[in-house]
Amino acid sequence: MRFERRHGWLLVGVAAWNVLTYAMFTRNLWNAHAEGEDRPTGYWVAHTVLIVVNLAIAVVLGRLGVRALRGQAQESPVNR
């Protein structure tokens, strides 16, 4: 499968959405912890793992998207 510009933009968009939503989720989780919300340790660990995994996915998707966009920009119009 060949990535086209629209695929690159889609991947970059999904990566940006993941970063935005999980940044807000991280802030909310941090504020809840700072306010002394009474939860078991497993709750905090599980949600921290979710945040790390989803941000890693965002990095992978973002890199793929940028590579797809750069690859299309480097192709000559004859090859398209």
mmCIF file of N, CA and C in Angstrom:
data_model
loop_
_atom_site.group_PDB
_atom_site.id
_atom_site.type_symbol
_atom_site.label_atom_id
_atom_site.label_comp_id
_atom_site.label_asym_id
_atom_site.label_seq_id
_atom_site.Cartn_x
_atom_site.Cartn_y
_atom_site.Cartn_z
ATOM 1 N N MET A 1 0.841 -1.177 0.000
ATOM 2 C CA MET A 1 0.000 0.000 0.000
ATOM 3 C C MET A 1 0.884 1.237 0.000
ATOM 4 N N ARG A 2 0.516 2.206 -0.802
ATOM 5 C CA ARG A 2 1.219 3.482 -0.841
ATOM 6 C C ARG A 2 0.457 4.505 -0.026
ATOM 7 N N PHE A 3 1.203 5.214 0.779
ATOM 8 C CA PHE A 3 0.592 6.304 1.528
ATOM 9 C C PHE A 3 0.485 7.532 0.632
ATOM 10 N N GLU A 4 -0.667 8.145 0.656
ATOM 11 C CA GLU A 4 -0.877 9.392 -0.066
ATOM 12 C C GLU A 4 -0.923 10.527 0.951
ATOM 13 N N ARG A 5 -0.991 11.755 0.441
ATOM 14 C CA ARG A 5 -1.030 12.919 1.341
ATOM 15 C C ARG A 5 -2.204 12.833 2.307
ATOM 16 N N ARG A 6 -3.335 12.421 1.826
ATOM 17 C CA ARG A 6 -4.508 12.363 2.713
ATOM 18 C C ARG A 6 -4.295 11.355 3.839
ATOM 19 N N HIS A 7 -3.571 10.262 3.568
ATOM 20 C CA HIS A 7 -3.258 9.303 4.634
ATOM 21 C C HIS A 7 -2.323 9.941 5.655
ATOM 22 N N GLY A 8 -1.343 10.673 5.148
ATOM 23 C CA GLY A 8 -0.409 11.352 6.048
ATOM 24 C C GLY A 8 -1.113 12.340 6.952
ATOM 25 N N TRP A 9 -2.009 13.147 6.361
ATOM 26 C CA TRP A 9 -2.748 14.123 7.169
ATOM 27 C C TRP A 9 -3.666 13.433 8.180
ATOM 28 N N LEU A 10 -4.265 12.325 7.779
ATOM 29 C CA LEU A 10 -5.127 11.580 8.706
ATOM 30 C C LEU A 10 -4.311 11.068 9.895
ATOM 31 N N LEU A 11 -3.160 10.485 9.617
ATOM 32 C CA LEU A 11 -2.323 9.964 10.702
ATOM 33 C C LEU A 11 -1.839 11.078 11.624
ATOM 34 N N VAL A 12 -1.424 12.194 11.051
ATOM 35 C CA VAL A 12 -0.991 13.332 11.871
ATOM 36 C C VAL A 12 -2.162 13.859 12.704
ATOM 37 N N GLY A 13 -3.345 13.912 12.099
ATOM 38 C CA GLY A 13 -4.532 14.383 12.828
ATOM 39 C C GLY A 13 -4.906 13.478 13.993
ATOM 40 N N VAL A 14 -4.859 12.170 13.764
ATOM 41 C CA VAL A 14 -5.169 11.219 14.842
ATOM 42 C C VAL A 14 -4.124 11.317 15.951
ATOM 43 N N ALA A 15 -2.866 11.460 15.571
ATOM 44 C CA ALA A 15 -1.800 11.613 16.576
ATOM 45 C C ALA A 15 -2.013 12.875 17.403
ATOM 46 N N ALA A 16 -2.341 13.976 16.730
ATOM 47 C CA ALA A 16 -2.582 15.231 17.454
ATOM 48 C C ALA A 16 -3.787 15.104 18.382
ATOM 49 N N TRP A 17 -4.832 14.431 17.918
ATOM 50 C CA TRP A 17 -6.020 14.219 18.746
ATOM 51 C C TRP A 17 -5.667 13.391 19.985
ATOM 52 N N ASN A 18 -4.872 12.332 19.804
ATOM 53 C CA ASN A 18 -4.447 11.514 20.943
ATOM 54 C C ASN A 18 -3.670 12.354 21.952
ATOM 55 N N VAL A 19 -2.749 13.164 21.470
ATOM 56 C CA VAL A 19 -1.946 13.984 22.376
ATOM 57 C C VAL A 19 -2.849 14.971 23.118
ATOM 58 N N LEU A 20 -3.739 15.619 22.407
ATOM 59 C CA LEU A 20 -4.636 16.600 23.028
ATOM 60 C C LEU A 20 -5.521 15.955 24.095
ATOM 61 N N THR A 21 -6.184 14.874 23.737
ATOM 62 C CA THR A 21 -7.121 14.257 24.686
ATOM 63 C C THR A 21 -6.406 13.634 25.878
ATOM 64 N N TYR A 22 -5.251 13.010 25.635
ATOM 65 C CA TYR A 22 -4.555 12.394 26.756
ATOM 66 C C TYR A 22 -3.807 13.416 27.590
ATOM 67 N N ALA A 23 -3.469 14.565 27.030
ATOM 68 C CA ALA A 23 -2.910 15.646 27.844
ATOM 69 C C ALA A 23 -3.967 16.170 28.808
ATOM 70 N N MET A 24 -5.195 16.327 28.319
ATOM 71 C CA MET A 24 -6.289 16.760 29.204
ATOM 72 C C MET A 24 -6.580 15.691 30.258
ATOM 73 N N PHE A 25 -6.563 14.432 29.846
ATOM 74 C CA PHE A 25 -6.806 13.336 30.777
ATOM 75 C C PHE A 25 -5.724 13.308 31.853
ATOM 76 N N THR A 26 -4.476 13.528 31.449
ATOM 77 C CA THR A 26 -3.368 13.557 32.404
ATOM 78 C C THR A 26 -3.558 14.693 33.402
ATOM 79 N N ARG A 27 -3.924 15.865 32.895
ATOM 80 C CA ARG A 27 -4.152 17.019 33.781
ATOM 81 C C ARG A 27 -5.271 16.717 34.781
ATOM 82 N N ASN A 28 -6.366 16.138 34.307
ATOM 83 C CA ASN A 28 -7.483 15.817 35.199
ATOM 84 C C ASN A 28 -7.098 14.764 36.237
ATOM 85 N N LEU A 29 -6.336 13.772 35.803
ATOM 86 C CA LEU A 29 -5.894 12.730 36.729
ATOM 87 C C LEU A 29 -4.949 13.326 37.774
ATOM 88 N N TRP A 30 -4.045 14.191 37.324
ATOM 89 C CA TRP A 30 -3.105 14.845 38.238
ATOM 90 C C TRP A 30 -3.858 15.699 39.259
ATOM 91 N N ASN A 31 -4.834 16.470 38.794
ATOM 92 C CA ASN A 31 -5.608 17.319 39.699
ATOM 93 C C ASN A 31 -6.390 16.484 40.704
ATOM 94 N N ALA A 32 -6.951 15.365 40.261
ATOM 95 C CA ALA A 32 -7.686 14.494 41.176
ATOM 96 C C ALA A 32 -6.756 13.942 42.252
ATOM 97 N N HIS A 33 -5.570 13.551 41.839
ATOM 98 C CA HIS A 33 -4.605 13.028 42.811
ATOM 99 C C HIS A 33 -4.162 14.127 43.778
ATOM 100 N N ALA A 34 -3.923 15.325 43.243
ATOM 101 C CA ALA A 34 -3.475 16.439 44.082
ATOM 102 C C ALA A 34 -4.533 16.855 45.095
ATOM 103 N N GLU A 35 -5.804 16.686 44.732
ATOM 104 C CA GLU A 35 -6.897 17.042 45.640
ATOM 105 C C GLU A 35 -7.186 15.938 46.648
ATOM 106 N N GLY A 36 -6.424 14.846 46.574
ATOM 107 C CA GLY A 36 -6.558 13.776 47.552
ATOM 108 C C GLY A 36 -7.671 12.798 47.267
ATOM 109 N N GLU A 37 -8.032 12.649 46.006
ATOM 110 C CA GLU A 37 -9.083 11.691 45.664
ATOM 111 C C GLU A 37 -8.673 10.304 46.144
ATOM 112 N N ASP A 38 -9.579 9.661 46.849
ATOM 113 C CA ASP A 38 -9.286 8.365 47.478
ATOM 114 C C ASP A 38 -9.573 7.239 46.488
ATOM 115 N N ARG A 39 -8.537 6.731 45.870
ATOM 116 C CA ARG A 39 -8.634 5.611 44.930
ATOM 117 C C ARG A 39 -7.543 4.610 45.265
ATOM 118 N N PRO A 40 -7.780 3.342 44.913
ATOM 119 C CA PRO A 40 -6.713 2.356 45.115
ATOM 120 C C PRO A 40 -5.527 2.642 44.188
ATOM 121 N N THR A 41 -4.364 2.181 44.589
ATOM 122 C CA THR A 41 -3.146 2.407 43.804
ATOM 123 C C THR A 41 -3.294 1.856 42.396
ATOM 124 N N GLY A 42 -3.975 0.734 42.242
ATOM 125 C CA GLY A 42 -4.176 0.122 40.932
ATOM 126 C C GLY A 42 -4.857 1.063 39.951
ATOM 127 N N TYR A 43 -5.751 1.881 40.443
ATOM 128 C CA TYR A 43 -6.450 2.861 39.603
ATOM 129 C C TYR A 43 -5.448 3.836 38.988
ATOM 130 N N TRP A 44 -4.559 4.376 39.831
ATOM 131 C CA TRP A 44 -3.576 5.347 39.354
ATOM 132 C C TRP A 44 -2.577 4.696 38.400
ATOM 133 N N VAL A 45 -2.151 3.485 38.729
ATOM 134 C CA VAL A 45 -1.186 2.784 37.882
ATOM 135 C C VAL A 45 -1.809 2.448 36.526
ATOM 136 N N ALA A 46 -3.024 1.928 36.535
ATOM 137 C CA ALA A 46 -3.688 1.548 35.278
ATOM 138 C C ALA A 46 -3.887 2.754 34.369
ATOM 139 N N HIS A 47 -4.312 3.852 34.926
ATOM 140 C CA HIS A 47 -4.539 5.038 34.107
ATOM 141 C C HIS A 47 -3.226 5.661 33.625
ATOM 142 N N THR A 48 -2.193 5.570 34.422
ATOM 143 C CA THR A 48 -0.887 6.058 33.989
ATOM 144 C C THR A 48 -0.361 5.211 32.832
ATOM 145 N N VAL A 49 -0.536 3.910 32.907
ATOM 146 C CA VAL A 49 -0.132 3.020 31.814
ATOM 147 C C VAL A 49 -0.924 3.347 30.547
ATOM 148 N N LEU A 50 -2.229 3.582 30.673
ATOM 149 C CA LEU A 50 -3.037 3.965 29.517
ATOM 150 C C LEU A 50 -2.512 5.245 28.867
ATOM 151 N N ILE A 51 -2.160 6.207 29.673
ATOM 152 C CA ILE A 51 -1.648 7.474 29.145
ATOM 153 C C ILE A 51 -0.342 7.247 28.397
ATOM 154 N N VAL A 52 0.570 6.514 28.986
ATOM 155 C CA VAL A 52 1.876 6.278 28.360
ATOM 156 C C VAL A 52 1.711 5.514 27.047
ATOM 157 N N VAL A 53 0.893 4.474 27.044
ATOM 158 C CA VAL A 53 0.689 3.678 25.830
ATOM 159 C C VAL A 53 0.053 4.518 24.731
ATOM 160 N N ASN A 54 -0.954 5.294 25.056
ATOM 161 C CA ASN A 54 -1.620 6.101 24.037
ATOM 162 C C ASN A 54 -0.732 7.221 23.517
ATOM 163 N N LEU A 55 0.113 7.786 24.336
ATOM 164 C CA LEU A 55 1.053 8.786 23.839
ATOM 165 C C LEU A 55 2.122 8.140 22.957
ATOM 166 N N ALA A 56 2.519 6.914 23.280
ATOM 167 C CA ALA A 56 3.456 6.185 22.410
ATOM 168 C C ALA A 56 2.814 5.889 21.054
ATOM 169 N N ILE A 57 1.550 5.512 21.065
ATOM 170 C CA ILE A 57 0.821 5.290 19.813
ATOM 171 C C ILE A 57 0.757 6.585 19.011
ATOM 172 N N ALA A 58 0.522 7.701 19.681
ATOM 173 C CA ALA A 58 0.476 8.998 19.001
ATOM 174 C C ALA A 58 1.817 9.314 18.340
ATOM 175 N N VAL A 59 2.915 9.001 19.006
ATOM 176 C CA VAL A 59 4.236 9.251 18.432
ATOM 177 C C VAL A 59 4.429 8.407 17.174
ATOM 178 N N VAL A 60 4.063 7.141 17.246
ATOM 179 C CA VAL A 60 4.213 6.243 16.091
ATOM 180 C C VAL A 60 3.355 6.732 14.919
ATOM 181 N N LEU A 61 2.105 7.050 15.182
ATOM 182 C CA LEU A 61 1.216 7.521 14.110
ATOM 183 C C LEU A 61 1.692 8.852 13.538
ATOM 184 N N GLY A 62 2.144 9.740 14.402
ATOM 185 C CA GLY A 62 2.649 11.023 13.936
ATOM 186 C C GLY A 62 3.875 10.871 13.056
ATOM 187 N N ARG A 63 4.784 10.001 13.441
ATOM 188 C CA ARG A 63 5.979 9.771 12.622
ATOM 189 C C ARG A 63 5.612 9.171 11.279
ATOM 190 N N LEU A 64 4.678 8.214 11.267
ATOM 191 C CA LEU A 64 4.230 7.632 9.998
ATOM 192 C C LEU A 64 3.586 8.689 9.113
ATOM 193 N N GLY A 65 2.778 9.533 9.715
ATOM 194 C CA GLY A 65 2.115 10.587 8.956
ATOM 195 C C GLY A 65 3.093 11.573 8.363
ATOM 196 N N VAL A 66 4.074 11.978 9.149
ATOM 197 C CA VAL A 66 5.083 12.918 8.655
ATOM 198 C C VAL A 66 5.912 12.272 7.546
ATOM 199 N N ARG A 67 6.258 11.006 7.717
ATOM 200 C CA ARG A 67 7.006 10.309 6.667
ATOM 201 C C ARG A 67 6.193 10.222 5.384
ATOM 202 N N ALA A 68 4.886 9.974 5.509
ATOM 203 C CA ALA A 68 4.028 9.911 4.327
ATOM 204 C C ALA A 68 3.966 11.272 3.644
ATOM 205 N N LEU A 69 3.858 12.330 4.419
ATOM 206 C CA LEU A 69 3.807 13.673 3.836
ATOM 207 C C LEU A 69 5.133 14.043 3.179
ATOM 208 N N ARG A 70 6.234 13.714 3.812
ATOM 209 C CA ARG A 70 7.545 14.011 3.229
ATOM 210 C C ARG A 70 7.799 13.187 1.981
ATOM 211 N N GLY A 71 7.357 11.942 1.997
ATOM 212 C CA GLY A 71 7.543 11.079 0.834
ATOM 213 C C GLY A 71 6.789 11.597 -0.370
ATOM 214 N N GLN A 72 5.601 12.099 -0.162
ATOM 215 C CA GLN A 72 4.814 12.651 -1.256
ATOM 216 C C GLN A 72 5.416 13.950 -1.759
ATOM 217 N N ALA A 73 5.981 14.735 -0.871
ATOM 218 C CA ALA A 73 6.565 16.026 -1.269
ATOM 219 C C ALA A 73 7.829 15.816 -2.090
ATOM 220 N N GLN A 74 8.546 14.718 -1.837
ATOM 221 C CA GLN A 74 9.799 14.469 -2.529
ATOM 222 C C GLN A 74 9.603 13.829 -3.897
ATOM 223 N N GLU A 75 8.432 13.256 -4.136
ATOM 224 C CA GLU A 75 8.170 12.641 -5.436
ATOM 225 C C GLU A 75 8.006 13.728 -6.489
ATOM 226 N N SER A 76 8.449 13.425 -7.658
ATOM 227 C CA SER A 76 8.247 14.379 -8.752
ATOM 228 C C SER A 76 6.830 14.211 -9.310
ATOM 229 N N PRO A 77 6.269 15.231 -9.941
ATOM 230 C CA PRO A 77 4.921 15.132 -10.498
ATOM 231 C C PRO A 77 4.793 14.033 -11.549
ATOM 232 N N VAL A 78 5.881 13.644 -12.189
ATOM 233 C CA VAL A 78 5.843 12.597 -13.206
ATOM 234 C C VAL A 78 5.546 11.244 -12.569
ATOM 235 N N ASN A 79 6.039 11.015 -11.351
ATOM 236 C CA ASN A 79 5.865 9.725 -10.689
ATOM 237 C C ASN A 79 4.507 9.559 -10.034
ATOM 238 N N ARG A 80 3.747 10.587 -9.909
ATOM 239 C CA ARG A 80 2.444 10.502 -9.231
ATOM 240 C C ARG A 80 1.444 9.889 -10.074
#
